[in-house]
Short mmCIF file of C-alpha atoms in Angstrom, two decimals:
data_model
loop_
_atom_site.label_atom_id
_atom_site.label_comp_id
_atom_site.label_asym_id
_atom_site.label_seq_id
_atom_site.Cartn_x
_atom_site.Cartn_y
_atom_site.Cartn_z
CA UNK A 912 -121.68 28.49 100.52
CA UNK A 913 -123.01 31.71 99.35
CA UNK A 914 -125.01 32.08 102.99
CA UNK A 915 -120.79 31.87 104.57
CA UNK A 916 -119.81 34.30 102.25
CA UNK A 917 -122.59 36.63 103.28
CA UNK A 918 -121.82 35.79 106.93
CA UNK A 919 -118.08 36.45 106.48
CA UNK A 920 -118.97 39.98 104.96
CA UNK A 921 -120.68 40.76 108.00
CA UNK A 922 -118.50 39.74 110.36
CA UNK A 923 -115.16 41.49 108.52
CA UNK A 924 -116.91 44.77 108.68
CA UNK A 925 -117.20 44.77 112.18
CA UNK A 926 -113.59 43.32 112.73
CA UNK A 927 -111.93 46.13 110.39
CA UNK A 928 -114.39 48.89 112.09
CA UNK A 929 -113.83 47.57 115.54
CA UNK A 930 -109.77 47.21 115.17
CA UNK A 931 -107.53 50.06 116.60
CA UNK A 932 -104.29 48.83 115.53
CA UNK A 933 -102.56 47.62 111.80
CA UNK A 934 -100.60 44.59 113.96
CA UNK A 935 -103.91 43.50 115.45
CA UNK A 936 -106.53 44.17 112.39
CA UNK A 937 -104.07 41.80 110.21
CA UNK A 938 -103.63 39.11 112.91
CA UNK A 939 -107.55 38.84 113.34
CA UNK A 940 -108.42 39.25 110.08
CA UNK A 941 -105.88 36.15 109.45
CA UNK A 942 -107.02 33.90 112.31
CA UNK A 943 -110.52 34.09 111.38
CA UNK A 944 -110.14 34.20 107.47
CA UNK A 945 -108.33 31.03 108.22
CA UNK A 946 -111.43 29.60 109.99
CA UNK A 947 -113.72 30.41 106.73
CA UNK A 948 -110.64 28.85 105.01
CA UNK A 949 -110.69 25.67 106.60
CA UNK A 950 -114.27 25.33 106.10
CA UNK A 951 -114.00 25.98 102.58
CA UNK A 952 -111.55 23.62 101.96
CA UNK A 953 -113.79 20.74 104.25
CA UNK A 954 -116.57 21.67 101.64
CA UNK A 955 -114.60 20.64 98.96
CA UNK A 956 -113.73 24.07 97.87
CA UNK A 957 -110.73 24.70 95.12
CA UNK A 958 -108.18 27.68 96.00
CA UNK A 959 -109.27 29.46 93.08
CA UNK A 960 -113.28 29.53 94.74
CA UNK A 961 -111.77 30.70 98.10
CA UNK A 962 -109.86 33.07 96.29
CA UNK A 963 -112.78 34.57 94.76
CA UNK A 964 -115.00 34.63 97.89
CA UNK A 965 -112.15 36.86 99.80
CA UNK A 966 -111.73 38.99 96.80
CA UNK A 967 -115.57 39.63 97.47
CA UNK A 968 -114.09 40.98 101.12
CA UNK A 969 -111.54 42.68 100.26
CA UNK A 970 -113.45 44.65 97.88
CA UNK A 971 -115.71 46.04 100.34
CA UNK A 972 -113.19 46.14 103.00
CA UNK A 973 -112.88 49.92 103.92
CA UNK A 974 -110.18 51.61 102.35
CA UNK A 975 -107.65 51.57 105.44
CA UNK A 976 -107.90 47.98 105.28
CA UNK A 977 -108.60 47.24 101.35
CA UNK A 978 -104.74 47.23 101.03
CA UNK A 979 -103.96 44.58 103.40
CA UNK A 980 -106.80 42.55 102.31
CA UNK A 981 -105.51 42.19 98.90
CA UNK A 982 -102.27 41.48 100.10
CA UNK A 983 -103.28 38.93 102.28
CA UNK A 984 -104.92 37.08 99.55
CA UNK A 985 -102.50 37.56 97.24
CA UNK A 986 -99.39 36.50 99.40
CA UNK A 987 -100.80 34.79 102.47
CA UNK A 988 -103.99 32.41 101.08
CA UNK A 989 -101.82 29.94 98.79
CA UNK A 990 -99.88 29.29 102.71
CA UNK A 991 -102.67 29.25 104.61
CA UNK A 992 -104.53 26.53 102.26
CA UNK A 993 -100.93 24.55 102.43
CA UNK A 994 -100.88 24.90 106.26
CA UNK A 995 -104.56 23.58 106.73
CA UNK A 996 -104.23 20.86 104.41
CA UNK A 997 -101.20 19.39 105.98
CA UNK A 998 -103.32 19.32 108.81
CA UNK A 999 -101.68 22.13 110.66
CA UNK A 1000 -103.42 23.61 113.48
CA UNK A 1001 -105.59 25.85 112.47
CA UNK A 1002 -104.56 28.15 115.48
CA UNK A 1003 -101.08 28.05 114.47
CA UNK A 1004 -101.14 28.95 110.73
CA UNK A 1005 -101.44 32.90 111.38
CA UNK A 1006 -98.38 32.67 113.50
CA UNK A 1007 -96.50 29.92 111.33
CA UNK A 1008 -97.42 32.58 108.78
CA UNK A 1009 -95.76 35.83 110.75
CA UNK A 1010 -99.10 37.54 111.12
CA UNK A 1011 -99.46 36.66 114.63
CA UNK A 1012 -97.52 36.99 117.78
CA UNK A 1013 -97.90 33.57 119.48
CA UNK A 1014 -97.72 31.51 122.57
CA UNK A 1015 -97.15 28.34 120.53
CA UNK A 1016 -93.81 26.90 121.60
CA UNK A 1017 -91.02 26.80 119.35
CA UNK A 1018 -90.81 23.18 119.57
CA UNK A 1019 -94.00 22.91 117.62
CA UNK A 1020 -93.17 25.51 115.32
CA UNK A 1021 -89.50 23.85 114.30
CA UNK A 1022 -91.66 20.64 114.70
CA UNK A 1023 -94.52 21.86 111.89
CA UNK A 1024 -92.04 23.43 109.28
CA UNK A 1025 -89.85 20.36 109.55
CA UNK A 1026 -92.92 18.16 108.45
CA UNK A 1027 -93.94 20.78 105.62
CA UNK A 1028 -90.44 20.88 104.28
CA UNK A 1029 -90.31 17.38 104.32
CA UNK A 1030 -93.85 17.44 102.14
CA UNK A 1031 -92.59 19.91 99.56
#
């Protein structure tokens, strides 16, 4: 697990150095935190572990992005976990989320927060 962390590190540096705008550095950072996420969670991981392992991001995040980093861990991750483990697409939780402009019909969308509300 520590070998994904490692690899996420890497591969957030380039996204936050290679990202011209805010609206599109926090939609990509979201869609592919949420793929680390949903591995995470298939290896058993609690919220508090995966909370830990993007704190380790955020805190080397560069400073333009450090911000929204916290933030998304702080307001976004308890979601995201809910989204993937209701079995939510994991293409869809970013935009479920707001972080995201999407293609996904509305349909689905109405579709996905009626079975979540139902849930909680």
């Amino acid at each position: 697990m520590k070998a994904v962390a490692i690899l996420l590190l890497a591969v957030l540096a380039v996204l936050f150095s290679a990202a011209p705008a805010a609206a599109q550095s926090e939609c990509s950072f979201c869609e592919l935190a949420v793929q680390y996420i949903e591995g995470w969670i298939a290896e058993n991981a609690t919220e508090a572990q995966i909370e830990r392992y993007l704190e380790v991001v955020c805190a080397l995040a560069p400073a333009t992005e450090a911000k929204y980093c916290d933030d998304f861990v702080n307001i976004y991750l308890p979601t995201m976990i809910t989204y993937l483990n209701n079995n939510v697409p994991p293409e869809y939780a970013c935009s479920l989320a707001g972080l995201c402009t999407s293609s996904m019909p509305v349909e689905i969308a109405e579709a996905i927060k009626t079975k979540l509300n139902r849930r909680n």
